[in-house]
Coordinates of C-alpha atoms and ligand atoms in Angstrom, one line a residue:
M1 CA -21.2 -21.9 -20.9
T2 CA -20.5 -20.6 -17.5
Q3 CA -18.3 -17.5 -17.4
L4 CA -15.7 -17.0 -14.7
V5 CA -15.9 -13.6 -12.7
A6 CA -13.0 -12.8 -9.9
I7 CA -14.0 -9.6 -7.8
H8 CA -10.2 -8.6 -5.8
G9 CA -11.0 -6.0 -3.2
H10 CA -7.8 -3.6 -2.3
F11 CA -8.4 -2.6 1.1
Y12 CA -6.0 0.1 2.4
Q13 CA -5.6 2.9 4.9
P14 CA -2.3 5.1 5.7
P15 CA -1.5 4.8 9.3
R16 CA -3.3 7.5 10.7
E17 CA -0.7 7.8 13.8
N18 CA 0.7 10.7 15.0
P19 CA 4.4 9.3 14.6
F20 CA 5.2 10.7 18.5
T21 CA 2.7 9.6 20.2
G22 CA 1.2 6.3 18.3
E23 CA -2.1 8.0 18.6
V24 CA -4.7 8.8 15.6
P25 CA -5.8 11.8 16.2
A26 CA -9.7 13.5 16.2
E27 CA -9.8 14.1 12.3
Q28 CA -12.2 16.6 10.5
G29 CA -14.8 15.0 8.5
A30 CA -15.4 11.5 9.9
E31 CA -18.2 12.7 12.5
P32 CA -19.6 11.1 14.3
Y33 CA -17.0 8.7 14.3
H34 CA -13.4 9.8 16.1
D35 CA -11.2 9.0 12.5
Y36 CA -11.2 8.1 9.1
N37 CA -10.6 4.7 10.1
A38 CA -13.2 4.0 12.0
K39 CA -15.6 5.7 9.8
I40 CA -14.0 3.5 7.2
T41 CA -14.4 0.4 9.6
A42 CA -18.1 0.5 10.4
E43 CA -19.5 2.2 7.1
S44 CA -17.0 -1.3 4.9
Y45 CA -14.9 -3.4 6.4
R46 CA -17.1 -4.3 9.3
P47 CA -20.0 -4.8 7.0
N48 CA -18.4 -6.7 4.5
A49 CA -17.0 -9.2 6.9
L50 CA -20.2 -9.7 8.5
A51 CA -21.5 -10.4 5.3
G52 CA -19.1 -13.0 3.9
N53 CA -18.2 -10.7 1.4
F54 CA -14.3 -11.4 2.3
D55 CA -14.7 -15.5 1.7
R56 CA -15.2 -15.2 -1.9
I57 CA -13.5 -12.6 -3.5
S58 CA -9.7 -12.0 -3.7
F59 CA -8.3 -9.6 -1.6
N60 CA -4.8 -7.8 -0.2
I61 CA -5.6 -5.6 2.7
G62 CA -2.8 -3.1 4.2
P63 CA -0.5 -4.1 6.4
T64 CA -0.7 -0.6 8.1
L65 CA -4.6 -1.5 7.9
I66 CA -4.8 -5.0 8.9
G67 CA -2.7 -3.9 12.6
W68 CA -4.7 -0.9 13.4
L69 CA -8.3 -3.6 12.9
D70 CA -6.5 -6.2 15.2
R71 CA -6.1 -3.4 17.7
H72 CA -9.4 -1.4 17.5
D73 CA -11.7 -3.9 15.7
H74 CA -10.4 -7.4 16.6
E75 CA -14.1 -9.1 15.4
T76 CA -13.5 -8.1 12.1
Y77 CA -9.8 -8.9 12.1
R78 CA -10.3 -12.1 13.1
R79 CA -13.3 -12.7 10.7
I80 CA -11.1 -11.3 7.7
Q81 CA -8.2 -14.1 8.8
E82 CA -10.8 -16.7 9.2
A83 CA -11.9 -16.1 5.5
D84 CA -8.5 -16.7 4.2
R85 CA -8.4 -19.8 6.2
V86 CA -11.7 -21.1 4.8
H87 CA -10.5 -20.6 1.8
R88 CA -7.4 -22.8 2.1
Q89 CA -9.5 -25.1 3.5
T90 CA -11.7 -25.7 1.3
C91 CA -9.5 -24.9 -2.4
G92 CA -5.9 -25.8 -0.8
V93 CA -4.7 -22.1 -1.1
G94 CA -5.7 -19.2 0.5
N95 CA -7.5 -16.1 -1.0
A96 CA -5.4 -13.3 0.2
I97 CA -2.5 -11.4 -0.9
A98 CA 0.1 -9.7 0.3
Q99 CA 1.1 -6.0 -0.3
P100 CA 4.3 -4.1 0.3
A101 CA 4.5 -2.6 4.0
H102 CA 3.7 1.1 3.2
H103 CA 1.8 1.9 0.4
T104 CA 5.2 3.4 -1.6
I105 CA 4.8 3.8 -5.4
L106 CA 7.8 1.2 -5.9
P107 CA 9.0 2.8 -9.3
L108 CA 10.0 5.6 -8.1
A109 CA 11.5 4.4 -5.0
R110 CA 15.4 2.9 -4.7
R111 CA 16.2 -0.7 -5.3
R112 CA 16.8 -1.1 -2.2
D113 CA 13.4 0.9 -0.4
K114 CA 11.6 -1.6 -2.9
I115 CA 12.9 -4.9 -1.3
T116 CA 12.8 -3.5 2.1
Q117 CA 8.4 -2.4 1.5
I118 CA 8.3 -6.0 0.2
K119 CA 10.3 -8.3 2.9
W120 CA 8.0 -5.6 5.5
G121 CA 5.0 -6.7 3.5
M122 CA 5.5 -10.2 3.3
A123 CA 6.4 -10.6 6.9
S124 CA 3.5 -8.8 7.9
F125 CA 1.2 -11.1 5.8
I126 CA 2.6 -14.4 7.6
H127 CA 2.4 -12.5 10.9
R128 CA -1.2 -11.8 10.1
F129 CA -2.4 -15.0 7.8
G130 CA 0.1 -17.5 9.1
R131 CA 1.3 -18.6 5.6
Q132 CA 3.9 -17.4 2.7
P133 CA 1.4 -15.5 0.3
R134 CA 1.5 -16.1 -3.4
G135 CA 1.1 -12.9 -5.2
M136 CA 1.3 -9.0 -3.8
W137 CA -0.9 -6.0 -4.9
L138 CA 1.4 -3.3 -5.8
P139 CA 0.5 -0.2 -5.0
E140 CA -1.3 1.9 -7.5
M141 CA -0.6 -0.8 -9.8
A142 CA 2.9 0.9 -10.1
V143 CA 5.0 -1.2 -11.6
D144 CA 8.3 -1.7 -13.3
L145 CA 10.6 -4.8 -14.2
V146 CA 12.8 -4.3 -11.5
T147 CA 9.8 -4.7 -8.8
L148 CA 8.6 -7.4 -10.6
E149 CA 11.6 -9.4 -10.5
I150 CA 12.5 -8.5 -6.7
L151 CA 9.2 -10.2 -6.3
S152 CA 9.9 -13.1 -8.0
R153 CA 13.2 -14.1 -6.2
R154 CA 11.0 -13.2 -2.8
G155 CA 9.2 -16.4 -3.9
L156 CA 5.9 -14.2 -5.0
S157 CA 4.5 -15.5 -8.0
F158 CA 2.2 -12.7 -9.4
T159 CA 0.7 -9.6 -9.4
I160 CA -2.7 -7.8 -10.7
L161 CA -2.4 -4.9 -13.2
S162 CA -5.0 -2.8 -15.5
E163 CA -5.2 -3.8 -19.4
E164 CA -3.6 -0.5 -19.9
Q165 CA -0.5 -1.4 -18.4
V166 CA -0.4 -4.2 -20.6
Q167 CA 0.6 -4.8 -24.7
G168 CA 1.1 -8.2 -26.6
E169 CA -1.2 -11.2 -26.8
V170 CA -4.0 -8.8 -24.1
R171 CA -6.9 -10.6 -25.7
G172 CA -9.9 -9.0 -23.3
D173 CA -9.8 -12.0 -20.2
A174 CA -7.9 -12.1 -17.1
G175 CA -4.9 -13.9 -18.1
P176 CA -3.3 -15.4 -16.5
Y177 CA -0.4 -14.2 -18.5
R178 CA 3.2 -14.1 -18.0
V179 CA 6.2 -11.3 -18.2
R180 CA 9.4 -12.2 -19.2
L181 CA 11.6 -10.8 -17.1
P182 CA 15.1 -9.5 -17.5
G183 CA 17.1 -11.5 -15.2
G184 CA 14.9 -15.1 -17.3
G185 CA 12.3 -16.4 -15.9
F186 CA 8.4 -15.0 -16.1
F187 CA 6.1 -13.6 -13.4
A188 CA 2.4 -14.2 -13.9
V189 CA 0.4 -10.9 -14.1
F190 CA -3.6 -11.1 -14.0
V191 CA -5.1 -8.2 -15.9
R192 CA -8.3 -6.7 -14.8
D193 CA -11.4 -5.2 -16.7
R194 CA -10.9 -1.7 -16.7
Q195 CA -14.1 -0.4 -17.9
L196 CA -16.3 -3.1 -15.4
S197 CA -13.8 -2.4 -12.6
N198 CA -14.9 1.6 -12.9
Q199 CA -18.5 1.1 -13.4
L200 CA -18.7 -1.1 -10.5
S201 CA -16.5 2.0 -8.7
F202 CA -18.2 5.5 -10.0
A203 CA -21.5 4.3 -11.5
T204 CA -23.1 1.9 -8.7
D205 CA -25.8 4.2 -9.2
Q206 CA -26.6 3.5 -12.6
I207 CA -26.6 -0.7 -11.6
A208 CA -30.1 -1.4 -10.8
A209 CA -30.0 -5.4 -10.3
G210 CA -25.9 -6.4 -10.2
R211 CA -26.8 -9.9 -10.7
D212 CA -28.1 -9.3 -13.9
W213 CA -25.9 -6.4 -14.8
L214 CA -22.8 -9.0 -14.4
A215 CA -24.0 -11.3 -16.6
D216 CA -25.1 -9.3 -19.5
Q217 CA -21.6 -8.1 -19.5
V218 CA -19.9 -11.4 -19.2
R219 CA -21.7 -13.1 -21.7
G220 CA -20.0 -14.9 -24.5
R221 CA -17.1 -14.0 -23.1
Q222 CA -14.1 -16.5 -22.8
G223 CA -11.8 -17.7 -19.8
L224 CA -11.8 -15.5 -16.9
T225 CA -12.6 -11.4 -16.2
L226 CA -11.0 -9.7 -13.3
I227 CA -12.6 -7.0 -11.7
A228 CA -10.2 -5.0 -9.3
T229 CA -10.9 -2.0 -7.0
D230 CA -10.4 -0.2 -3.9
G231 CA -12.0 -2.4 -1.3
E232 CA -13.7 0.9 0.6
T233 CA -16.2 1.2 -3.1
F234 CA -18.1 -1.5 -0.7
G235 CA -19.8 0.2 2.0
H236 CA -17.5 3.4 2.2
H237 CA -17.3 5.7 -1.2
Q238 CA -20.6 3.4 -2.2
R239 CA -23.1 2.9 0.5
R240 CA -24.8 0.2 -1.5
G241 CA -22.1 -1.1 -2.1
V242 CA -21.9 -4.5 0.8
Q243 CA -25.2 -5.0 -0.4
L244 CA -24.4 -5.2 -4.1
L245 CA -21.5 -7.0 -3.5
A246 CA -22.9 -9.8 -1.5
D247 CA -25.6 -9.9 -4.4
L248 CA -23.1 -10.5 -7.0
L249 CA -21.2 -13.0 -4.9
R250 CA -24.1 -14.9 -4.8
D251 CA -24.1 -18.6 -5.2
E252 CA -27.3 -20.2 -7.0
P253 CA -28.0 -23.2 -8.9
A254 CA -28.0 -22.2 -12.6
A255 CA -26.4 -18.9 -12.0
P256 CA -25.3 -16.9 -15.2
Y257 CA -21.7 -17.3 -14.0
E258 CA -19.5 -18.4 -11.1
M259 CA -17.4 -16.7 -9.2
A260 CA -13.5 -17.5 -8.5
T261 CA -10.6 -16.0 -6.8
L262 CA -7.2 -15.7 -8.5
T263 CA -5.0 -17.7 -6.2
D264 CA -7.3 -20.7 -7.2
Y265 CA -7.6 -20.1 -10.5
L266 CA -4.1 -19.6 -10.9
R267 CA -3.8 -23.5 -9.4
T268 CA -5.2 -24.9 -12.4
H269 CA -4.3 -22.2 -15.3
A270 CA -0.8 -21.7 -15.9
P271 CA -0.3 -18.6 -17.7
T272 CA 1.1 -19.5 -21.4
R273 CA 0.6 -16.8 -22.9
E274 CA 3.4 -14.2 -22.7
I275 CA 2.6 -9.7 -22.5
E276 CA 4.6 -6.7 -22.2
L277 CA 4.6 -4.2 -19.4
I278 CA 4.2 -0.6 -20.4
E279 CA 6.8 0.5 -17.2
R280 CA 6.2 3.1 -14.8
T281 CA 2.3 3.6 -14.9
A282 CA -0.5 3.0 -12.8
W283 CA -4.3 2.0 -12.2
S284 CA -5.6 5.4 -11.2
C285 CA -3.4 8.1 -13.6
S286 CA -2.5 7.8 -17.0
H287 CA 0.2 10.0 -16.8
H288 CA 2.9 7.5 -16.3
L289 CA 3.6 8.0 -12.7
D290 CA 3.7 11.8 -12.7
R291 CA 0.6 11.8 -10.1
W292 CA 3.3 11.6 -7.1
D293 CA 6.7 13.2 -8.7
R294 CA 6.6 15.9 -10.7
G295 CA 2.6 16.4 -10.6
C296 CA -0.1 15.9 -13.5
G297 CA -3.3 17.2 -14.6
C298 CA -5.4 14.8 -12.8
T299 CA -4.9 17.0 -10.0
P300 CA -6.1 20.6 -11.0
G301 CA -3.9 23.9 -9.7
D302 CA -0.7 23.9 -8.8
H303 CA 1.1 21.2 -8.3
S304 CA 4.7 22.3 -8.2
W305 CA 5.0 21.3 -4.7
K306 CA 4.9 18.1 -5.5
P307 CA 8.5 16.9 -7.0
I308 CA 9.7 19.7 -4.2
L309 CA 8.4 17.6 -1.6
R310 CA 10.3 14.4 -3.1
S311 CA 12.8 15.6 -3.6
A312 CA 13.1 17.3 -0.1
L313 CA 12.6 13.6 1.6
D314 CA 15.0 12.0 -1.3
L315 CA 17.4 14.1 0.6
L316 CA 16.2 13.8 3.6
A317 CA 16.7 10.1 3.3
D318 CA 19.9 10.0 1.8
E319 CA 21.0 11.6 4.8
I320 CA 19.8 9.1 7.7
D321 CA 21.2 6.3 5.0
A322 CA 24.8 7.9 5.1
I323 CA 24.4 8.1 8.8
Y324 CA 23.1 4.8 9.5
L325 CA 25.4 3.4 7.6
Y326 CA 28.4 4.9 8.9
E327 CA 27.4 4.1 12.6
L328 CA 26.6 0.4 11.5
R329 CA 28.7 -0.7 9.5
R330 CA 31.8 -1.4 11.8
L331 CA 29.7 -3.1 13.8
F332 CA 27.0 -4.5 11.0
S333 CA 28.0 -6.9 8.1
N334 CA 25.3 -6.3 6.8
P335 CA 23.4 -3.3 8.5
W336 CA 20.2 -3.0 5.8
L337 CA 19.7 -7.5 7.0
L338 CA 18.7 -5.2 10.2
V339 CA 16.2 -3.1 8.7
D340 CA 14.8 -5.6 7.1
Q341 CA 14.1 -7.7 10.4
Y342 CA 13.1 -5.2 12.4
I343 CA 9.5 -5.4 10.9
D344 CA 9.6 -7.9 13.9
V345 CA 9.6 -5.2 16.6
V346 CA 6.7 -3.4 14.6
L347 CA 4.9 -6.1 14.6
G348 CA 5.4 -6.8 18.1
V349 CA 6.6 -10.0 18.1
A350 CA 10.7 -8.9 18.6
D351 CA 12.7 -6.6 20.5
T352 CA 15.1 -4.1 19.2
G353 CA 17.6 -4.9 21.7
L354 CA 17.5 -8.5 21.4
L355 CA 17.5 -8.2 17.5
I356 CA 20.3 -6.1 17.1
R357 CA 22.3 -8.3 19.7
E358 CA 21.6 -11.1 16.6
N359 CA 22.6 -8.9 13.6
T360 CA 26.7 -8.0 15.1
S361 CA 28.8 -10.5 16.7
A362 CA 30.4 -7.3 18.0
K363 CA 30.0 -6.4 22.0
L364 CA 27.9 -4.1 22.4
T365 CA 27.9 -1.3 24.9
T366 CA 24.7 -0.4 26.5
G367 CA 24.9 3.0 24.5
Q368 CA 26.0 1.6 21.1
N369 CA 22.6 -0.4 21.6
L370 CA 20.4 2.7 22.5
R371 CA 22.0 4.6 19.8
I372 CA 21.8 1.7 17.3
G373 CA 18.0 1.1 18.2
K374 CA 17.4 5.1 17.7
L375 CA 18.8 4.9 14.0
V376 CA 17.2 1.6 12.8
Q377 CA 13.8 3.0 14.7
A378 CA 14.2 6.3 12.2
Q379 CA 14.9 3.8 9.7
L380 CA 10.9 3.1 9.7
H381 CA 9.7 6.4 9.7
R382 CA 11.8 7.3 7.0
Q383 CA 10.1 4.2 5.1
R384 CA 6.8 5.6 6.1
M385 CA 7.8 9.2 5.0
F386 CA 7.0 7.8 1.0
T387 CA 3.4 6.5 1.5
S388 CA 1.5 7.2 -1.9
C389 CA -1.4 9.3 -0.4
G390 CA 1.3 12.3 0.3
W391 CA 1.2 13.3 -3.5
F392 CA -2.3 11.5 -4.3
F393 CA -4.3 15.0 -4.2
E394 CA -4.5 18.5 -5.3
K395 CA -3.1 20.2 -2.2
L396 CA -0.2 20.6 0.2
D397 CA -2.4 21.6 3.2
R398 CA -4.0 18.5 3.0
P399 CA -3.5 15.9 6.0
E400 CA -1.7 13.5 3.4
P401 CA 1.4 15.4 2.6
R402 CA 1.4 16.7 6.5
Y403 CA 1.2 13.1 7.3
V404 CA 4.8 12.2 5.4
I405 CA 6.1 15.4 6.7
A406 CA 5.7 14.6 10.2
Q407 CA 7.3 11.3 9.5
A408 CA 10.3 13.0 7.9
A409 CA 9.9 15.1 11.3
C410 CA 10.0 11.9 13.8
A411 CA 12.9 10.5 11.7
I412 CA 14.6 13.6 12.4
H413 CA 14.1 13.7 15.4
L414 CA 15.2 9.4 16.7
V415 CA 18.4 10.4 14.1
R416 CA 19.1 13.5 16.7
Q417 CA 18.8 11.1 19.7
G418 CA 21.2 8.7 18.8
T419 CA 23.7 10.6 17.2
G420 CA 23.5 14.4 17.9
I421 CA 23.5 15.4 14.7
D422 CA 20.8 17.5 13.3
L423 CA 18.8 16.7 9.6
G424 CA 16.1 19.2 10.5
P425 CA 17.5 22.6 9.1
E426 CA 18.5 21.7 6.2
F427 CA 15.4 19.2 5.2
R428 CA 13.2 22.6 6.2
E429 CA 15.0 24.8 3.8
A430 CA 14.2 22.6 1.1
L431 CA 10.8 22.3 1.7
C432 CA 10.3 26.3 1.4
A433 CA 10.1 26.0 -2.0
A434 CA 7.1 24.1 -1.5
R435 CA 4.5 26.3 -1.3
C436 CA 0.2 25.7 -0.3
G437 CA -2.1 27.8 -3.1
K438 CA 0.2 29.4 -5.1
G439 CA -0.5 32.6 -6.3
K440 CA -3.4 33.0 -3.7
A441 CA -0.9 34.9 -1.6
I442 CA -2.2 38.0 0.5
P443 CA -0.2 41.0 0.0
G444 CA 1.8 41.2 3.1
V445 CA 0.8 37.8 4.3
P446 CA 3.8 35.2 4.3
T447 CA 2.9 32.2 1.9
H448 CA 2.1 29.1 3.2
T449 CA 4.4 26.7 2.5
A450 CA 6.0 22.9 3.9
A451 CA 8.7 24.5 6.2
D452 CA 5.7 26.1 7.7
L453 CA 3.9 22.6 7.8
Y454 CA 6.9 21.1 9.0
D455 CA 7.1 23.7 11.8
E456 CA 4.0 22.9 13.2
V457 CA 4.6 19.8 13.7
A458 CA 7.7 20.7 15.4
A459 CA 4.8 23.0 17.6
A460 CA 2.9 20.3 18.4
N461 CA 5.4 17.7 18.5
P462 CA 8.0 19.9 21.2
L463 CA 10.2 16.7 21.3
A464 CA 11.1 17.6 17.2
Ligands
ZN501 ZN1 -2.8 11.9 -13.8

């Protein structure tokens, strides 16, 4: 019997643009390229697209990344779109799936943010691929039932989890399985093989002949085997990854296994076996969601800055929302709908002024229009403050935490422009206790804190 294998690639980069200028700054370590987006495109996205690898894998590509590719490497962008279109022509379904807009850890986000992230991710997908998505990748595979319930209500039907995140009738194959939703009904889940996925991601050097290795691994298995990993594994993290992936995907007569894609497989294999989620878990950390919240042993050293940064941003988000609702509730029957639709402005297919007018029957003055425009734009940066990269690594003084602080500074700036209210001092105070490299302080030299990082953003962007 021929074994079936699916490989899913999660392709993602955070939006590296300075939120004040819209430009990606030159990044240290990316040389000879200007920044990491350019470097990873040259090493992974472009060669994988040229090799035809997107045609035969399942994949999701972060909305911020695919937007960057559209602007900076249009040919690669076009090939990725084309891969989905050809798959749709051949199989009746595309092989791309959607992703929430900003790689937010959804179980840590409040319900309102979950909805916005999911709606924005779906709108971005429709804009890029010209069709409704069927599945959605969850950032870090971080999952809870509320998130699945919202995905289901938005018309999505499946996601991907890792085997350690589920329990019950898991029989070693990828499923699809079904998870019972609290409000009734089921949601489909494909379960990846953790060991195989990790071997392909982190032990590529030990895999001499890719096809023989995979054939050995899946021999005698029943059903579908799923390998799911970061797409950047292929070419960026692992130099020979592009060729290895092309080799694994190659179609040939009498092959020891056949490749499948998740959407195509789901078409003919309705989930019947039920499993349970282990809620508030993720694929890259075994400590539930601590890595992005209170910190955990996956990032050695002092991680006391993590919960402080998160609570400072939560507080700021509360304040931004309170101002937003105070300003808009009198004029808009559903102020959040305006936020959800603002993704069309980000995608360049709508105009802020028109969108505002469409959402209210009130006759707004030019001043009101401008004010509301600033507040809804602030909501974009307030969403971007929670991109998971900010908490992923061990050090506060890295580009990723600086990045979320810069988004916060930009949101603060827009609120101030719109209303005259300055949320900066309170936010800055909340950051003071988050120290970089605690314990290494030199006597007489002030300890560097997240508040200093905020000041640096403000100094570099005088508007802030
Ligand atoms: Zn951990």
